[in-house]
Coordinates of C-alpha atoms in Angstrom, one line a residue:
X1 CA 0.0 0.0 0.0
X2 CA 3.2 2.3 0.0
X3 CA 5.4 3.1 -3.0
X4 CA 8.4 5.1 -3.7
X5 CA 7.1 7.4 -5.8
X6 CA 10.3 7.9 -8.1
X7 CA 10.5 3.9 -8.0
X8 CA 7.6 3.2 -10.2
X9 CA 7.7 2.5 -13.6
X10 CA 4.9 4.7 -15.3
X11 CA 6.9 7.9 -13.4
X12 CA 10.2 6.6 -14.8
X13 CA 8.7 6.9 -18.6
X14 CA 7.3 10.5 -17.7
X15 CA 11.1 11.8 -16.3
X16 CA 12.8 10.1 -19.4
X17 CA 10.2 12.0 -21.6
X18 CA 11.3 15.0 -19.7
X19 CA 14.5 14.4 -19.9
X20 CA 14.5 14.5 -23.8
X21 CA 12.8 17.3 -23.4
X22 CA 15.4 19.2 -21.9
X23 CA 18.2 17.6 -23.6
X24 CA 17.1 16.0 -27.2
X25 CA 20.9 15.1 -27.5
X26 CA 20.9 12.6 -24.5
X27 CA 20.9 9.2 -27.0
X28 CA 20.5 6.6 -23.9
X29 CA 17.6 8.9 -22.7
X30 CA 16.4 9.0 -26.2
X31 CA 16.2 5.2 -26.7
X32 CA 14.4 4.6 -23.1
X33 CA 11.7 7.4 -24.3
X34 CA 11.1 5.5 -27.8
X35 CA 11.5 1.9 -26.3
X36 CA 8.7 3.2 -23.5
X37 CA 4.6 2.8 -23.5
X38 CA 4.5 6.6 -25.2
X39 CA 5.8 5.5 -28.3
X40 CA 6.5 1.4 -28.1
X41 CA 9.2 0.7 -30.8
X42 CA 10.4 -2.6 -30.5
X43 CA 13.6 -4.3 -30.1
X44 CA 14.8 -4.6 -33.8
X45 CA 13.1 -1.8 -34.7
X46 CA 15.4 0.8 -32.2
X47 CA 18.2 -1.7 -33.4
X48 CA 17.8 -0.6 -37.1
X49 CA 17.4 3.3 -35.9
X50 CA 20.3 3.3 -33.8
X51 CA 23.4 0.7 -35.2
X52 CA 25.3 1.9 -37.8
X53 CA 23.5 5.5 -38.1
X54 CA 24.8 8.2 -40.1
X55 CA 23.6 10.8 -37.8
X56 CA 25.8 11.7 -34.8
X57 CA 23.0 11.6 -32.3
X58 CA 20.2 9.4 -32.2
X59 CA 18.0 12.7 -32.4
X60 CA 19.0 13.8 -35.4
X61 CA 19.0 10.4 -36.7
X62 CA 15.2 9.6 -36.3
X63 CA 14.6 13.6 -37.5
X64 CA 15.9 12.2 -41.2
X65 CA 14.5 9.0 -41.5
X66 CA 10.9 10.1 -40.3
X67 CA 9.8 11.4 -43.8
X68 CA 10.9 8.2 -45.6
X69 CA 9.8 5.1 -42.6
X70 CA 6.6 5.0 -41.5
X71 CA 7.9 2.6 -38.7
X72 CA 9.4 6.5 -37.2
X73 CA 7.3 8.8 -38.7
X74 CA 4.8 8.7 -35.5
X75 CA 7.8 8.7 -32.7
X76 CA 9.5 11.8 -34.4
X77 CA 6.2 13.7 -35.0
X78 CA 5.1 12.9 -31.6
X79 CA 8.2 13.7 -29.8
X80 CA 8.9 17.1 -31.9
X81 CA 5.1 18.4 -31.1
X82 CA 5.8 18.3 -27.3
X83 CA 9.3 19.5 -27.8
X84 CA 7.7 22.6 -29.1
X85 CA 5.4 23.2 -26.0
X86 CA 7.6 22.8 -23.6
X87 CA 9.3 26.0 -23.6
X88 CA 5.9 27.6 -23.5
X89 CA 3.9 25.1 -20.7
X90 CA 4.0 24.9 -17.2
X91 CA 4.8 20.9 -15.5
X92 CA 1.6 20.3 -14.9
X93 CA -0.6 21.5 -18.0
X94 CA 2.4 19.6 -19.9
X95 CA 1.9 16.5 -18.2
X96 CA -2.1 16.5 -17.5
X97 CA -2.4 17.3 -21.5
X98 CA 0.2 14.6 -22.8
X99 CA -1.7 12.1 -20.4
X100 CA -5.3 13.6 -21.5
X101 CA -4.4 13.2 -25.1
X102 CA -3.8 9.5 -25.2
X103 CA -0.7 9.3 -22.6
X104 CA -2.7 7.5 -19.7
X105 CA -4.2 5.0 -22.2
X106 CA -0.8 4.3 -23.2
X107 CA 0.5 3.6 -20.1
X108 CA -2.2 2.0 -18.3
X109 CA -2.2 -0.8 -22.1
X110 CA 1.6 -1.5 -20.9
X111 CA 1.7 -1.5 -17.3
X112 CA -2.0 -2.4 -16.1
X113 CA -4.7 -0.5 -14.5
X114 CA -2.4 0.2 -10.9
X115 CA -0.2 2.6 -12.8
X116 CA -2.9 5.4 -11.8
X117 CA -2.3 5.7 -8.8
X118 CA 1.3 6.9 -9.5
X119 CA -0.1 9.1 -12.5
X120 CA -2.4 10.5 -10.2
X121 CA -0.1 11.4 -7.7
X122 CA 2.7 12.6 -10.1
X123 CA 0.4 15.5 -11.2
X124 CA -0.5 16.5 -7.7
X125 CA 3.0 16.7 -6.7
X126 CA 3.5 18.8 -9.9
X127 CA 0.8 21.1 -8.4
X128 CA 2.1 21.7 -5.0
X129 CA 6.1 22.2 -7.0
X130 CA 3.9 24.8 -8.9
X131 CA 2.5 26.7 -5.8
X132 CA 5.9 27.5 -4.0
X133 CA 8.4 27.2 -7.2
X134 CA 8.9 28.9 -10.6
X135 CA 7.2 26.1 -12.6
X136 CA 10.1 25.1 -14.9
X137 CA 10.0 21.7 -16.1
X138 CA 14.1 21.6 -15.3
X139 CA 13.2 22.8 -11.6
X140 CA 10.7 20.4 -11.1
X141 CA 12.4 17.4 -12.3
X142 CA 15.5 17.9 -10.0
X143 CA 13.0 18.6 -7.1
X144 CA 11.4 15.5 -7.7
X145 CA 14.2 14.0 -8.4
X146 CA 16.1 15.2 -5.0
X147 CA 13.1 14.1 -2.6
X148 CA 11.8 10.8 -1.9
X149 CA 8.1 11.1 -1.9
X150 CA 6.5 7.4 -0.2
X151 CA 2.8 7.5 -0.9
X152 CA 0.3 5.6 1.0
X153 CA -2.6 4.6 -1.4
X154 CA -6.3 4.2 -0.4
X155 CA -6.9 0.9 -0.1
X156 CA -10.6 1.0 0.6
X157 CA -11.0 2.5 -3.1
X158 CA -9.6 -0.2 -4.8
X159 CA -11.0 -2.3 -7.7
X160 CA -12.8 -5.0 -7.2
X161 CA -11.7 -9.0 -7.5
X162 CA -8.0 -7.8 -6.1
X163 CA -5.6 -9.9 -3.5
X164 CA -4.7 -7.1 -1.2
X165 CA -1.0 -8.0 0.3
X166 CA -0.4 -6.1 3.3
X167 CA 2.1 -6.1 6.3
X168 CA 0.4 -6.3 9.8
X169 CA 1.3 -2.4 10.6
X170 CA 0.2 -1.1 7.4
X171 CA -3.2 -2.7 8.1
X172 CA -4.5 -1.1 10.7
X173 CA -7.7 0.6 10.5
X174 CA -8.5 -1.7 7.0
X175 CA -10.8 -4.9 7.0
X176 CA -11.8 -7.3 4.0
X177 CA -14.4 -10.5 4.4
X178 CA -11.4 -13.0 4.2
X179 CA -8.0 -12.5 5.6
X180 CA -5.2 -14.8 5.6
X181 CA -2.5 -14.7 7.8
X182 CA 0.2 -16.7 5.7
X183 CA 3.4 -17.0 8.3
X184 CA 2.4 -17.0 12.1
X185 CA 5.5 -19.4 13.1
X186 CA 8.4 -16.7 12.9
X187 CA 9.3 -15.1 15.9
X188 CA 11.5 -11.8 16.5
X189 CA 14.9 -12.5 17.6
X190 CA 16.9 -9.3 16.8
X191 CA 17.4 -7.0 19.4
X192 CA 19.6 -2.9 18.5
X193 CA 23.7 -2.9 19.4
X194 CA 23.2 0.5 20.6
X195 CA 21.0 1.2 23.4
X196 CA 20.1 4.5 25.1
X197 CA 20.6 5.3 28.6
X198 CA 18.7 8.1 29.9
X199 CA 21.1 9.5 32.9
X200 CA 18.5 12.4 33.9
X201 CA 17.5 15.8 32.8
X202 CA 15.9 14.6 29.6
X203 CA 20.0 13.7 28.3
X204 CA 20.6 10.2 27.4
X205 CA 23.6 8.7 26.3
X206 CA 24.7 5.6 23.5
X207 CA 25.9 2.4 24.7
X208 CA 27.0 -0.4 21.9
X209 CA 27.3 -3.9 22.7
X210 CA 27.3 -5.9 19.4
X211 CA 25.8 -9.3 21.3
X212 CA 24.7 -10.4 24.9
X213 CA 28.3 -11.9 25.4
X214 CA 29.6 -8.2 25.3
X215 CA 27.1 -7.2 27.8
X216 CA 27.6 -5.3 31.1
X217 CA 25.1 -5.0 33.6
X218 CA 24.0 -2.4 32.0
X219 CA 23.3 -3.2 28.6
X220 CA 22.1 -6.5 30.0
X221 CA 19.1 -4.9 31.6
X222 CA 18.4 -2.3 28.5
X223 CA 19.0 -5.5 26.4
X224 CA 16.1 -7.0 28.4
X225 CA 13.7 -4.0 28.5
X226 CA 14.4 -4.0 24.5
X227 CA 13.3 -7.6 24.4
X228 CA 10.1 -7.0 26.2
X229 CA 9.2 -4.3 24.2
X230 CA 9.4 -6.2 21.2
X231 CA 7.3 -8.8 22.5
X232 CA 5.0 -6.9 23.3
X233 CA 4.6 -5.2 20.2
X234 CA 4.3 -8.7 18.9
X235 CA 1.6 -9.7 20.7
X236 CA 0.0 -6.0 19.9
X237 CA 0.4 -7.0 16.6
X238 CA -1.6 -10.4 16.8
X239 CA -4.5 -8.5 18.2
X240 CA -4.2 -6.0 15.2
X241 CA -3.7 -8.9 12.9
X242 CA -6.9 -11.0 13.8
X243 CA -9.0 -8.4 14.0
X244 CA -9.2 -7.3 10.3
X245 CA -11.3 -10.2 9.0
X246 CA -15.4 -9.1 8.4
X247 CA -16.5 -13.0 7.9
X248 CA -13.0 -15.8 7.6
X249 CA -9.4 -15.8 9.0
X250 CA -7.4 -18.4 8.0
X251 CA -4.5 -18.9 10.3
X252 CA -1.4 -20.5 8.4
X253 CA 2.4 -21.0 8.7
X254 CA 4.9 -23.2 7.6
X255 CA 8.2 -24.4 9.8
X256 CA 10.2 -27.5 11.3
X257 CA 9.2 -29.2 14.5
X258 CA 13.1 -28.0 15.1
X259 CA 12.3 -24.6 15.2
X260 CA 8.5 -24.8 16.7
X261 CA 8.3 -22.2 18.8
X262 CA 4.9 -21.7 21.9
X263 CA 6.5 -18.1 21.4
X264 CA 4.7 -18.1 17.9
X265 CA 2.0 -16.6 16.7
X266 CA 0.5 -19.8 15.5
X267 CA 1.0 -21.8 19.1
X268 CA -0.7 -18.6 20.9
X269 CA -3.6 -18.9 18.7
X270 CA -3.9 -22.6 18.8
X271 CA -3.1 -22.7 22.8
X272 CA -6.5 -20.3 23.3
X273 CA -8.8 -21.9 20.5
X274 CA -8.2 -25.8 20.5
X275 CA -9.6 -25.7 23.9
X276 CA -13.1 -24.2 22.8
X277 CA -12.8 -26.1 19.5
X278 CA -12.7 -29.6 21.2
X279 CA -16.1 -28.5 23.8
X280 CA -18.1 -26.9 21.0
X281 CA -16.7 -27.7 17.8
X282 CA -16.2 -31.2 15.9
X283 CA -13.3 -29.9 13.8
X284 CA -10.6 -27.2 14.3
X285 CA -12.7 -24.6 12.6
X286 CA -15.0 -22.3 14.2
X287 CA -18.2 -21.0 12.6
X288 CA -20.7 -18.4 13.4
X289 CA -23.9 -18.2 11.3
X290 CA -26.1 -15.3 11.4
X291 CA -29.8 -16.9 13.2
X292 CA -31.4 -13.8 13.4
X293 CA -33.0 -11.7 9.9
X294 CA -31.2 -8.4 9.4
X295 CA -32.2 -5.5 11.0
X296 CA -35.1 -3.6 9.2
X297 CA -33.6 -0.2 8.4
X298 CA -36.5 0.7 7.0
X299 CA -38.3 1.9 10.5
X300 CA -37.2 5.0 12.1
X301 CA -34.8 5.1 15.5
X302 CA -36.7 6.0 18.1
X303 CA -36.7 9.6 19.4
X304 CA -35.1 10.4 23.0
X305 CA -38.8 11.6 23.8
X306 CA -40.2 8.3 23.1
X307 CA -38.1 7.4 26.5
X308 CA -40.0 9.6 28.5
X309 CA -38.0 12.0 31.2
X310 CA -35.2 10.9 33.2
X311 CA -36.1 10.0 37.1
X312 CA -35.3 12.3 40.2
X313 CA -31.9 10.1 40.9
X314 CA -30.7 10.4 37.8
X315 CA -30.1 14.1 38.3
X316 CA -30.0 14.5 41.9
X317 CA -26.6 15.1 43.7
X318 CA -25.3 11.6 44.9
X319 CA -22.4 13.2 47.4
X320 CA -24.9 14.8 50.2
X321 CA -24.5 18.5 51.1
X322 CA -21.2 20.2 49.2
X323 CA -20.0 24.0 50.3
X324 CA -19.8 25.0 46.3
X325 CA -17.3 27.1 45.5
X326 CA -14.6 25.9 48.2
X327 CA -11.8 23.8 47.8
X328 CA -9.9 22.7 50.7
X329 CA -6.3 22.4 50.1
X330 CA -4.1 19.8 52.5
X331 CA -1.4 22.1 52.9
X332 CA -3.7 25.0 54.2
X333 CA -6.7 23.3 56.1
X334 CA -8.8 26.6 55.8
X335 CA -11.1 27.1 52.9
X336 CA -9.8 28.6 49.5
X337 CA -11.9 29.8 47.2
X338 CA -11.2 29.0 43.3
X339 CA -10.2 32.1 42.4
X340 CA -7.8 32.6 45.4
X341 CA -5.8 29.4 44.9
X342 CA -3.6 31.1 41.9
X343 CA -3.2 33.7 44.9
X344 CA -1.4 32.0 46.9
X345 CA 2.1 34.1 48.3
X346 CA 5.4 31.8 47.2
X347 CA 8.1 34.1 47.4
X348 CA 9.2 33.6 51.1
X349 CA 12.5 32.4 51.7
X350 CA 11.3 29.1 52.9
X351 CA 8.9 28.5 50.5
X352 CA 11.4 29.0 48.0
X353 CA 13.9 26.6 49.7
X354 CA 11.0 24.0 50.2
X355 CA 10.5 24.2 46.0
X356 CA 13.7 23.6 44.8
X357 CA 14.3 20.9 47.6
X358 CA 11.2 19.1 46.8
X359 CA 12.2 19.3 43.0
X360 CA 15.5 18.2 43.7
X361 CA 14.2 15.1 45.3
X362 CA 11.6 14.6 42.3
X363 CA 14.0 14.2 39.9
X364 CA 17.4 13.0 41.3
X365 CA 16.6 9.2 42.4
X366 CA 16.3 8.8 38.5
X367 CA 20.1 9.9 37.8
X368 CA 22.8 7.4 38.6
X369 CA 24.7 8.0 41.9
X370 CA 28.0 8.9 40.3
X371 CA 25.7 11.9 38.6
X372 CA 23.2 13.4 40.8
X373 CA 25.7 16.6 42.3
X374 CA 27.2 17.5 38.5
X375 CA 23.2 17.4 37.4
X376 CA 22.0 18.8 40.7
X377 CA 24.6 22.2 40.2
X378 CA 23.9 22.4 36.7
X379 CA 20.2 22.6 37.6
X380 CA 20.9 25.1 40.2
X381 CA 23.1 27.1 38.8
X382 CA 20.5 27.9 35.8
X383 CA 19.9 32.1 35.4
X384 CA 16.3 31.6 35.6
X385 CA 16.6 30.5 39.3
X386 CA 18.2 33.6 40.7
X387 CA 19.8 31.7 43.4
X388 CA 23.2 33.0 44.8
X389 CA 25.9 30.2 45.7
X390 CA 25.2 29.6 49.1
X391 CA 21.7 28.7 48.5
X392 CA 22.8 26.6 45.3
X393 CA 25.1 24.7 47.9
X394 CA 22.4 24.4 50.7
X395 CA 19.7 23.4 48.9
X396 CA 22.0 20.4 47.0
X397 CA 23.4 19.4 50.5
X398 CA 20.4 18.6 51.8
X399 CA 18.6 17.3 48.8
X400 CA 22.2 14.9 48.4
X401 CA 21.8 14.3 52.5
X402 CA 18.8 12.4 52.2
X403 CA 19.4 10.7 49.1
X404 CA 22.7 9.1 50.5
X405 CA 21.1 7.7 53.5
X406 CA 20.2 4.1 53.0
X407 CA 17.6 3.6 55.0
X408 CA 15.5 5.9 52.5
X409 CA 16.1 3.6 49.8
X410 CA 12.8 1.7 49.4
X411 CA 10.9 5.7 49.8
X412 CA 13.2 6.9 46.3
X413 CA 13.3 4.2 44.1
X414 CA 12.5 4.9 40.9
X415 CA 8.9 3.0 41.0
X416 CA 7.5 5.5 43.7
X417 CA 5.2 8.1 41.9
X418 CA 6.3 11.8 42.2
X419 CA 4.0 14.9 42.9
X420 CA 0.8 12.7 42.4
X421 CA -2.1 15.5 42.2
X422 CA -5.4 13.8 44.3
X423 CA -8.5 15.1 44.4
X424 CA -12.0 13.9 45.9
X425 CA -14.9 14.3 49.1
X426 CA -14.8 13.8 52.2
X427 CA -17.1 13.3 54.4
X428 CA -17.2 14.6 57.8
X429 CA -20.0 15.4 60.2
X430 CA -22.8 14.8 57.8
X431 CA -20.9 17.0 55.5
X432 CA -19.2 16.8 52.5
X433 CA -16.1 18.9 51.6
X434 CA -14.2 19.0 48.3
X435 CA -10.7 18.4 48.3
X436 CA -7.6 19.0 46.2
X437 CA -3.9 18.5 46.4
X438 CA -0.5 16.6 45.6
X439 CA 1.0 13.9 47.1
X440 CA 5.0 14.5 47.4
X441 CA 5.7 10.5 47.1
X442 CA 3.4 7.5 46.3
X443 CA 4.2 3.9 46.7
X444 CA 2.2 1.6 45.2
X445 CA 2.6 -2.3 46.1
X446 CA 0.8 -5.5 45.8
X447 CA -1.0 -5.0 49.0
X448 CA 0.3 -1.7 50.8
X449 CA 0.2 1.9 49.8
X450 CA 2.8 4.1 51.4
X451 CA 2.2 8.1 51.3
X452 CA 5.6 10.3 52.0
X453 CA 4.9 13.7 52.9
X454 CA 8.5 16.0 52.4
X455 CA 9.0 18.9 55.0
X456 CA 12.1 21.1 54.8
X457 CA 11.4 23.3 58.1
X458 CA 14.7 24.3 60.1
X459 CA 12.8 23.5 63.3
X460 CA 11.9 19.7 63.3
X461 CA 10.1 18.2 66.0
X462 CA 11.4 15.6 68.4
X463 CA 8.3 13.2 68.5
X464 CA 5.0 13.0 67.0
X465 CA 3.5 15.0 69.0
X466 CA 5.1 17.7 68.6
X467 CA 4.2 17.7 64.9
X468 CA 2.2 20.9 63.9
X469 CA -1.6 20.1 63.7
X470 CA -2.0 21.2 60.5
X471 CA 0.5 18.7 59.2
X472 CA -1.3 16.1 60.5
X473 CA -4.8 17.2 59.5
X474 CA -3.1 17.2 55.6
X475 CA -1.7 13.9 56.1
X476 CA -4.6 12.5 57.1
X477 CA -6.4 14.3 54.0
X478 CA -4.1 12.6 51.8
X479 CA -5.0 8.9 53.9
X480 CA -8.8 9.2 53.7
X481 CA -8.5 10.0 49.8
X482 CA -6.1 7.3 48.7
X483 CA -8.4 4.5 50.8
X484 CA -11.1 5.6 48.9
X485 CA -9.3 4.6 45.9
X486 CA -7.3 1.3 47.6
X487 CA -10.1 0.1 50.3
X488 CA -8.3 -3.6 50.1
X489 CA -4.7 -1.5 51.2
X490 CA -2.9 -1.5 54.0
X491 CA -1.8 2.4 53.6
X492 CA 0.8 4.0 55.7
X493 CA 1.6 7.5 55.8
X494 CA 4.8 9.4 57.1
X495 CA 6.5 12.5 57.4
X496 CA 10.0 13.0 56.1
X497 CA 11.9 15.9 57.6
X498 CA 14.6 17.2 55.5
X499 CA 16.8 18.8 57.7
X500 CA 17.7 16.0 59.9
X501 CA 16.7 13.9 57.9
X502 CA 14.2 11.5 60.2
X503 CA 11.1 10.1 59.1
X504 CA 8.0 10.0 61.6
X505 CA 5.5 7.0 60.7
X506 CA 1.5 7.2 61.3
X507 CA -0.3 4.3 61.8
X508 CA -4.2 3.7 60.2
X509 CA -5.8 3.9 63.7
X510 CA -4.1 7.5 64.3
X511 CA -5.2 8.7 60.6
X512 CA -9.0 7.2 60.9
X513 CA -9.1 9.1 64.3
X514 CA -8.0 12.8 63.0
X515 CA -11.1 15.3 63.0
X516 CA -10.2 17.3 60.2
X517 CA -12.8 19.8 59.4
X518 CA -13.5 21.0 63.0

């Protein structure tokens, strides 16, 4: 369904014809041009034209023996009328007349009814040289000559009584009543030499290793993460590839018990079939005939008033009594408005130390050890920032502080989501408030949920209950939202303090038991 547009044969004849055009003294052009569906000479016939001629070109040769042979009295007339135009006529009208005027006829007796679609496309891409170029039959050839133009053809338009031969990818989005899939026992088995390595702040870098023996640990786990993608693009594939058939797929492939593979697609499909074959079917071959009489498309669809109107709970407000208008943010417990929360002041001292930690800390875990102070200076150091040295060197200190302690290892590995926005109701006292905010860290296991809350305050408590209410009161927001999500969770929250750095764990009972809206 894709072709090179400058690869097909029907374009080939139009350049050559061009060609002359340009250059009549161009004898191997010449003979390609009079050999071609435009003018058809035969073998013997361009022979007896071209060996032993008295001419020196082959142009000038068929120019003298037109009046006296009838055999090149058409070629010569025919290629010295559009000789004459071209001096005078835009690439397009040139072509669009010489295929009008008995070109496309010509072409499509040679080289069969699929050499449109080139034609076709040949003159549009005349149009659009025409629309941004002078239109000189010299300038368009080298532009289309310079450029590869792939065209995809509409396959849906196509004549009728054709084999369409596709690859998987290219059919997507197309179906036909029967499909065969001809070769479902090859499997994928090449994986790149060069693999990329993203090291943080959007820069990755090339590794090669020609083969798994050359492999480090490194290129042994992108090697892996390559393979998987393939396979599952593979599978993808299988989906795409048995989904295209209207009424019949026939699944074929052809192999050695040797290289049988329950990789294949062929095993895959037979693994999840044969089972429902051998209950409900007395051969390998599954069949669904239509029981029921078409639908009648003769009778109208029914209106939406024929339905009546909708009931009471279908438009009444499921989550109780809402204060509209008010979000309540977890890191302010009062009530915000919507059109204060862009309001907010950020330009303290602290809250600007609090941002760059807290991005520091989003980012870093995903950079290599041996990396994270070159990135975390570079980051800092950035004009946009406006942060003087001292800060740059505080606020990488105690982002690098915490990341170097081991016992935080599990809270910044690279699976834990960052800055997870949550949003939801809560009920409380027979009321229901609407809340929004961001989780700083979210870990997300088979049957626990853990929720890391950051704080960079210079002052950090000795025990929990020292901890500022209001802390609590957002930590417990953040609890009561994620076990709406996770009720089948065991979710445990904490507090990481920066400075120190200490975490300070809360268990369930304490978060079920914080009043938070009082």
């Amino acid at each position: 369904d894709r072709m090179m547009l400058t690869d097909q044969l029907p374009i080939m004849d139009l350049v050559a014809l061009g060609q002359f055009l340009l250059l009549p003294d161009d004898d191997l052009n010449l003979a390609v041009v009079l050999k071609g569906p435009l003018i058809g000479l035969t073998e013997e016939e361009l022979l007896d034209l071209c060996w032993a001629r008295k001419e020196k070109n082959l142009w000038s040769e068929l120019s003298k023996r037109a009046p006296n042979d009838d055999r090149y009295a058409m070629a010569y007339k025919f290629l010295n009328t559009w000789l004459k135009r071209a001096d005078f006529t835009p690439p397009y009208e040139l072509y669009s007349q010489l295929l009008c005027l008995g070109g496309r006829k010509k072409i499509t007796e040679r080289l069969g009814l699929e050499a449109n679609d080139p034609l076709d496309e040949f003159l549009t891409q005349a149009i659009e040289f025409e629309r941004a170029n002078i239109p000189s039959l010299q300038g368009f050839l080298h532009w289309l000559a310079s450029a590869d133009f792939e065209v995809k053809r509409d396959l849906e338009t196509g004549q009728a009584n054709q084999v369409r031969i596709l690859t998987v990818h290219s059919s997507k989005g197309l179906q036909a009543p029967i499909v065969f899939l001809p070769d479902t026992m090859s499997t994928p088995n090449k994986t790149p030499n060069v693999f990329w390595k993203e090291i943080g702040d959007g820069v990755s870098i090339p590794l090669w290793s020609p083969s798994q023996e050359a492999d480090n640990l490194n290129t042994s786990l992108l090697r892996e993460e390559a393979i998987e993608k393939r396979n599952r693009e593979y599978r993808r594939l299988l989906y795409v590839a048995m989904t295209r058939a209207e009424d019949r797929l026939y699944i074929s492939g052809w192999g050695t018990r040797r290289n049988k593979s329950e990789f294949s697609w062929y095993e895959m499909i037979e693994s999840g079939l044969r089972p429902l074959a051998e209950k409900y079917c007395d051969t390998f071959i599954f069949a669904s005939p239509q029981t029921e009489p078409p639908d009648d498309k003769s009778k109208s669809e029914p209106s939406v008033s024929s339905y009546g109107s909708l009931p009471q709970w279908a438009t009444a407000n499921f989550l109780g009594e809402i204060d509209n208008g008010v979000i309540i943010q977890p890191s302010s417990i009062s009530g915000i408005s919507v059109d204060q929360i862009s309001m907010r002041l950020t330009h303290s001292k602290e809250l600007k130390k609090g941002k760059f930690i807290h991005h520091l800390l989003e980012w870093l875990p995903l950079i290599d050890k041996g990396y994270r102070q070159t990135q975390g200076k570079k980051y800092l150091a950035e004009p946009r920032h406006y942060l003087d040295e001292d800060e740059q060197e505080e606020y990488l200190r105690s982002a690098l502080k915490v990341l170097g302690d081991k016992s935080f290892d599990n809270i910044f590995n690279k699976e834990a989501l960052v800055e997870v926005p949550i949003s939801g109701n809560i009920m409380e006292a027979g009321k229901m408030h609407k809340v929004s905010g961001r989780i700083d860290r979210l870990l997300i296991n088979k049957d626990e949920i853990t929720v890391v809350d950051l704080k960079t305050n210079k002052v950090v408590p000795k025990n929990i209950s020292q901890v500022p209410t209001s802390y609590k009161h957002q930590l417990a927001i953040y609890y009561k939202l994620v076990k709406q999500i996770y009720p089948d969770h065991e979710i445990k929250c904490m507090l990481l303090w920066v400075e120190k750095p200490i975490v300070m764990p809360f268990s369930s009972r304490e978060m079920d038991s914080i009043k938070i809206f009082n």
